[in-house]
Short mmCIF file of C-alpha atoms and ligand atoms in Angstrom, two decimals:
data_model
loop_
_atom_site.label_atom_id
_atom_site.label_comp_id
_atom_site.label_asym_id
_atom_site.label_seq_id
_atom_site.Cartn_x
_atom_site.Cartn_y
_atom_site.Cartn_z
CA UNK A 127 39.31 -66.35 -23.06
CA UNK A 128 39.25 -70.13 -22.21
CA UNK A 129 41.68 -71.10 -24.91
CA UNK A 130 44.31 -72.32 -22.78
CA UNK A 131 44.96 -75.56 -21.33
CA UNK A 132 44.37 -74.77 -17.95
CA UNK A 133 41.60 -73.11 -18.70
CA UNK A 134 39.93 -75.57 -20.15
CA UNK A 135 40.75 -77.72 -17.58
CA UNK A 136 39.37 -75.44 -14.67
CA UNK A 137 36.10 -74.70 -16.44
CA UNK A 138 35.34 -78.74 -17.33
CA UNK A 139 36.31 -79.19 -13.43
CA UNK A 140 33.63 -76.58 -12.31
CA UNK A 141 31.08 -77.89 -14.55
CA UNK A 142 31.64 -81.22 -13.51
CA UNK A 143 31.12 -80.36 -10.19
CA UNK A 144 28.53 -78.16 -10.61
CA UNK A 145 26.80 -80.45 -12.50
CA UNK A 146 27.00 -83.54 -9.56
CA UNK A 147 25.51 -80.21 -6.92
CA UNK A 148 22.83 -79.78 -9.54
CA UNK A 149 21.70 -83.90 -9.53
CA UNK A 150 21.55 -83.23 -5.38
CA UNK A 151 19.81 -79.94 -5.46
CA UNK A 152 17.14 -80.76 -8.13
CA UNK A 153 14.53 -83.31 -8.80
CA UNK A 154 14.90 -85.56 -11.91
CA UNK A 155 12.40 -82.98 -14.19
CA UNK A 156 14.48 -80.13 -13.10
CA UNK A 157 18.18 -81.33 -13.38
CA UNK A 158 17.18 -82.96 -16.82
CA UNK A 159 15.70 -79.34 -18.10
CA UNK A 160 18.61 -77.82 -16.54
CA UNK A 161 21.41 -79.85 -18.53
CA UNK A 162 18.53 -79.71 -21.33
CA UNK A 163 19.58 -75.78 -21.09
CA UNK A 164 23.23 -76.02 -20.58
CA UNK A 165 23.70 -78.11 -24.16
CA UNK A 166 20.88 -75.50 -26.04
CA UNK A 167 23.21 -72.40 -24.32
CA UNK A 168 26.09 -73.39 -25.50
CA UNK A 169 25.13 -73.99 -29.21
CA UNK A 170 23.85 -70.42 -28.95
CA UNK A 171 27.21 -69.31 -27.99
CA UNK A 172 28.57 -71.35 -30.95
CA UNK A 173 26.13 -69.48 -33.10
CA UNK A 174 26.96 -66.22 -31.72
CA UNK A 175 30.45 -66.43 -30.92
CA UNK A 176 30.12 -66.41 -27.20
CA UNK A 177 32.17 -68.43 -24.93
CA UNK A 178 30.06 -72.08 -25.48
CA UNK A 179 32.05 -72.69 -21.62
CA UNK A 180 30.68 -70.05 -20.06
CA UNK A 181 26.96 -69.93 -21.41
CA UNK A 182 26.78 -74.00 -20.48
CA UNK A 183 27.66 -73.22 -16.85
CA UNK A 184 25.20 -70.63 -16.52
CA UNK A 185 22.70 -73.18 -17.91
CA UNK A 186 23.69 -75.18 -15.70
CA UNK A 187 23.22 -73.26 -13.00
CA UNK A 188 20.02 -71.10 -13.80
CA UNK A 189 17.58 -72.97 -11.48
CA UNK A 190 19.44 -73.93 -8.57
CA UNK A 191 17.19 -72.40 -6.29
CA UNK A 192 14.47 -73.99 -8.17
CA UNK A 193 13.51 -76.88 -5.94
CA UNK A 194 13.63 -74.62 -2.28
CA UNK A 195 10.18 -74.68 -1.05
CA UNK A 196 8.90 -71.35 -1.18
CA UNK A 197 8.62 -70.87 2.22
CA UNK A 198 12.66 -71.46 2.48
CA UNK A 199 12.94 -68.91 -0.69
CA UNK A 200 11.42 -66.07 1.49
CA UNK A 201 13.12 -67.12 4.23
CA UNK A 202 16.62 -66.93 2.41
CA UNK A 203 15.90 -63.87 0.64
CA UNK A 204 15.05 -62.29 4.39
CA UNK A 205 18.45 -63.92 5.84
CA UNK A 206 20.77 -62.74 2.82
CA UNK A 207 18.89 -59.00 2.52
CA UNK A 208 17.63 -59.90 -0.89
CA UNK A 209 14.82 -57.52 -1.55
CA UNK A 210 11.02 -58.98 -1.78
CA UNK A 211 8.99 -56.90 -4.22
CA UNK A 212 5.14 -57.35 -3.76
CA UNK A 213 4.83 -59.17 -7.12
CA UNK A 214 7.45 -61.50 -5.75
CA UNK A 215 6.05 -62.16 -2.60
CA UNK A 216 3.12 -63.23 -4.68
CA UNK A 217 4.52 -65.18 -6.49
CA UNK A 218 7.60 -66.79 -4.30
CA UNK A 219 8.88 -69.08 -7.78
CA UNK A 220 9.51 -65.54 -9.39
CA UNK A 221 12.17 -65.23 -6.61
CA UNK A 222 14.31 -68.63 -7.70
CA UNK A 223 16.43 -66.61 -10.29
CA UNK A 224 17.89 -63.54 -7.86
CA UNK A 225 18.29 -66.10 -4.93
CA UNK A 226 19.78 -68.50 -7.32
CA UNK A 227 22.31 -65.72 -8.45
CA UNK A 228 23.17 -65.45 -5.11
CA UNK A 229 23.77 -68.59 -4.05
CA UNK A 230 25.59 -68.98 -7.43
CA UNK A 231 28.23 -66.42 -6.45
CA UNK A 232 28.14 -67.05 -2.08
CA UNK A 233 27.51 -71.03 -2.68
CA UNK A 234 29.00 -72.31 -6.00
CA UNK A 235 31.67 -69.87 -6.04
CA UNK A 236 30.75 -68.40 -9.36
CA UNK A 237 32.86 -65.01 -10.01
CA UNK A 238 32.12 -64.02 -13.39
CA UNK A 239 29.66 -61.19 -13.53
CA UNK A 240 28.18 -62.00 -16.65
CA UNK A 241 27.00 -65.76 -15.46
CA UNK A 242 25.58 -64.16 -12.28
CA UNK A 243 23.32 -61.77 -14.08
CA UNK A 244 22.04 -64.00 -16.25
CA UNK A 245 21.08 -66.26 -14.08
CA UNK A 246 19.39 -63.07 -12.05
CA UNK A 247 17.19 -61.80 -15.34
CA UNK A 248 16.56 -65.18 -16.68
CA UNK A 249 12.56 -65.87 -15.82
CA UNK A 250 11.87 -61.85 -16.16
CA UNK A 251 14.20 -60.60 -18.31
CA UNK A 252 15.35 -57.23 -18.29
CA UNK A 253 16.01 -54.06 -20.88
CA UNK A 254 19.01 -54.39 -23.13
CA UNK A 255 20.22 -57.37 -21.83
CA UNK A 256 23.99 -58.79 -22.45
CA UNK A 257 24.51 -61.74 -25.51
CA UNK A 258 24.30 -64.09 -21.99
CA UNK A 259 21.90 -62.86 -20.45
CA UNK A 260 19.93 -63.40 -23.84
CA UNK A 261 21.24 -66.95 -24.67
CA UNK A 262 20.02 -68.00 -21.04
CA UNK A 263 16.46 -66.83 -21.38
CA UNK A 264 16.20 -68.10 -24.69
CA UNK A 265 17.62 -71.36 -24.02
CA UNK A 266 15.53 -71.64 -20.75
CA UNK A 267 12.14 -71.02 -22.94
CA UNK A 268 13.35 -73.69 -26.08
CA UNK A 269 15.38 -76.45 -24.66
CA UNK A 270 13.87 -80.08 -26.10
CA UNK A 271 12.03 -81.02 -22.80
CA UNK A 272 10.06 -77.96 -22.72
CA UNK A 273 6.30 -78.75 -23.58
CA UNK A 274 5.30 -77.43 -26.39
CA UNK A 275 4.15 -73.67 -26.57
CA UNK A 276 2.98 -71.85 -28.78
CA UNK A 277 5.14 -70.81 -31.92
CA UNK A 278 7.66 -72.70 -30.93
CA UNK A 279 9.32 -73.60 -34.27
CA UNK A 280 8.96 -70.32 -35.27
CA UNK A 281 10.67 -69.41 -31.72
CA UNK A 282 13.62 -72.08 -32.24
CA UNK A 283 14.54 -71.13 -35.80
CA UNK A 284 14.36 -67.33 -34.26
CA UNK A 285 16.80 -67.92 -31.81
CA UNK A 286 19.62 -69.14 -34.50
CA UNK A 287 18.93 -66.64 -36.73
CA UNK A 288 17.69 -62.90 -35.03
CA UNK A 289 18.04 -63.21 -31.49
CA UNK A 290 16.31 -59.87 -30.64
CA UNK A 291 13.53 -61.03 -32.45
CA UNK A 292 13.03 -63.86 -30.61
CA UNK A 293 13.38 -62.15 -27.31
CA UNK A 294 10.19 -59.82 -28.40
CA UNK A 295 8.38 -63.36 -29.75
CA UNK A 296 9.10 -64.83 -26.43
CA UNK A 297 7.86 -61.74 -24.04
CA UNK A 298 4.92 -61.58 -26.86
CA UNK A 299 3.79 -65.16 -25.49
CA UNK A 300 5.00 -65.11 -21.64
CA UNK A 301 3.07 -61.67 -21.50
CA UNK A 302 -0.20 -62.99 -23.28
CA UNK A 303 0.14 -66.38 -21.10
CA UNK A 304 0.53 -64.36 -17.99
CA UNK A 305 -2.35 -61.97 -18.89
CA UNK A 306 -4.68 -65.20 -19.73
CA UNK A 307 -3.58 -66.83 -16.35
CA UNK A 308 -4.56 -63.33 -14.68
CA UNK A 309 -1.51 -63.54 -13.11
CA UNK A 310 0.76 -60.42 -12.07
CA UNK A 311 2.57 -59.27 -14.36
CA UNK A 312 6.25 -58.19 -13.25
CA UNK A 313 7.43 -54.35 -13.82
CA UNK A 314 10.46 -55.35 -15.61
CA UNK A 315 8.99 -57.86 -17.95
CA UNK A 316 6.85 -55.06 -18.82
CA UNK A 317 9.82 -53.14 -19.30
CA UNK A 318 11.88 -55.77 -21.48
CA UNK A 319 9.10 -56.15 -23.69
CA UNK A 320 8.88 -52.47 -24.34
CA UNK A 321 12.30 -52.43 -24.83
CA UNK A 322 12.67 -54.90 -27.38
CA UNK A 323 9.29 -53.99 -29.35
CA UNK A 324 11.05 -50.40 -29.68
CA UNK A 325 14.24 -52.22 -30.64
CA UNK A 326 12.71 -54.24 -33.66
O1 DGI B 1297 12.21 -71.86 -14.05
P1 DGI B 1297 11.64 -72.29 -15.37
O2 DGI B 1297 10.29 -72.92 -15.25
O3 DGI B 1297 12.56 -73.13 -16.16
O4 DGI B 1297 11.44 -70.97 -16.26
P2 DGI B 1297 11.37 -69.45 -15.77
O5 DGI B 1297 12.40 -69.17 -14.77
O6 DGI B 1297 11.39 -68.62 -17.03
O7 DGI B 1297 9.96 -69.34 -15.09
C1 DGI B 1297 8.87 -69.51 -15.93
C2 DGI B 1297 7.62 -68.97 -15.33
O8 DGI B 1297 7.80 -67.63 -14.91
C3 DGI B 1297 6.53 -68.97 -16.37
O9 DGI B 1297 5.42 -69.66 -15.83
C4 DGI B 1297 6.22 -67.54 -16.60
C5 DGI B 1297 6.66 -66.93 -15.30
N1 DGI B 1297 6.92 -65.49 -15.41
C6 DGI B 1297 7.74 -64.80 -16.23
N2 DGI B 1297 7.61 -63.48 -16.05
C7 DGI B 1297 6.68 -63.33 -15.07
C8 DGI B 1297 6.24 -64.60 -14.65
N3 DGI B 1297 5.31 -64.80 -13.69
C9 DGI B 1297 4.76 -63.71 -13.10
N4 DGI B 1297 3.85 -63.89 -12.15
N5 DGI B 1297 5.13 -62.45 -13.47
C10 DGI B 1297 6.07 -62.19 -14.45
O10 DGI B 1297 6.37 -61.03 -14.75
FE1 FE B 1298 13.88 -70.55 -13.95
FE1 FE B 1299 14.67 -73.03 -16.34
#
């Protein structure tokens, strides 16, 4: 799809740009994570012959809305007619992924379906979820600056070699860190979990 010349040329000019927005928007942890997760997304493309273009400006793009205070998150969410679930108004960072896909399509002009949906599942996840949507929440959960959780080499070599597996190894640990935390727990995590523990 981006074979051409002038493809190529369009997409390096977007992530370029994209890229300088993301060194404004984010503080230094975040931006470095975030490019952390552009590079890891697109050798998961490579792997999985997906568009390595693509999946590195989603990665790019998956926090934007990382760094708004929570207080502006609601706010936005309220001024753009983004729904608030109660889980979400809980827990306002939960909200950084729809807002950000969002402001991905309104803000950083982003058309392509597939990037915008990723970026909208990628902290919950969601039930049978695209090769993108997959890449992004796997890359988000094993880029190199990520602290080290549990399984994680188990959880990296996963993600080259099954990638449905690792989804389920992933929700396995976000679900039992969430239920530790006694944190809420979101519906459709719930649901992707399910989904992929039937799958496997
Ligand atoms: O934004 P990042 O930190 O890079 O990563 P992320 O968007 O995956 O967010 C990670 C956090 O989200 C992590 O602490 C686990 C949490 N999370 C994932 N699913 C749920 C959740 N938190 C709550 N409260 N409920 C969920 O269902
Ligand atoms: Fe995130
Ligand atoms: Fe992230």
């Amino acid at each position: 799809m981006n074979n051409s010349p002038e493809m190529r040329k369009e997409f390096e000019h977007k992530i370029a740009e994209i890229t300088k927005c993301m060194k404004k928007k984010l503080d230094d942890k975040r931006y470095l994570h975030t490019l952390s997760v552009a590079y890891t997304a697109g050798c998961m493309a490579m792997r999985y012959g997906y568009d390595p273009y693509k999946a590195y400006l989603a990665g790019l793009l998956h926090d934007n809305a990382k760094c708004i205070t929570h207080g502006k998150k609601l706010s936005l969410c309220a001024k753009f007619g983004l729904e608030i679930s109660p889980v979400e108004r809980e827990n306002p960072d939960l909200l950084h992924a729809r807002l950000g896909s969002f402001l991905a399509r309104e803000k950083y002009e982003v058309e392509d379906e597939d990037i915008i949906s990723a970026i909208a599942y990628h902290t919950t996840g969601k039930p049978d979820m695209t090769m993108l949507e997959k890449i992004i929440y796997i890359s988000d959960y094993i880029e190199i600056h990520r602290k080290p959780l549990p399984n994680m080499e188990e959880i990296r070599t996963l993600a080259f070699s099954d990638i449905d597996a690792c989804m389920l190894r992933i929700l396995e640990s976000t679900i039992t860190y969430l239920t530790e935390k006694k944190a809420d727990i979101d519906e459709i995590t719930l649901e992707t979990y399910d989904f992929y523990k039937k799958l496997l």
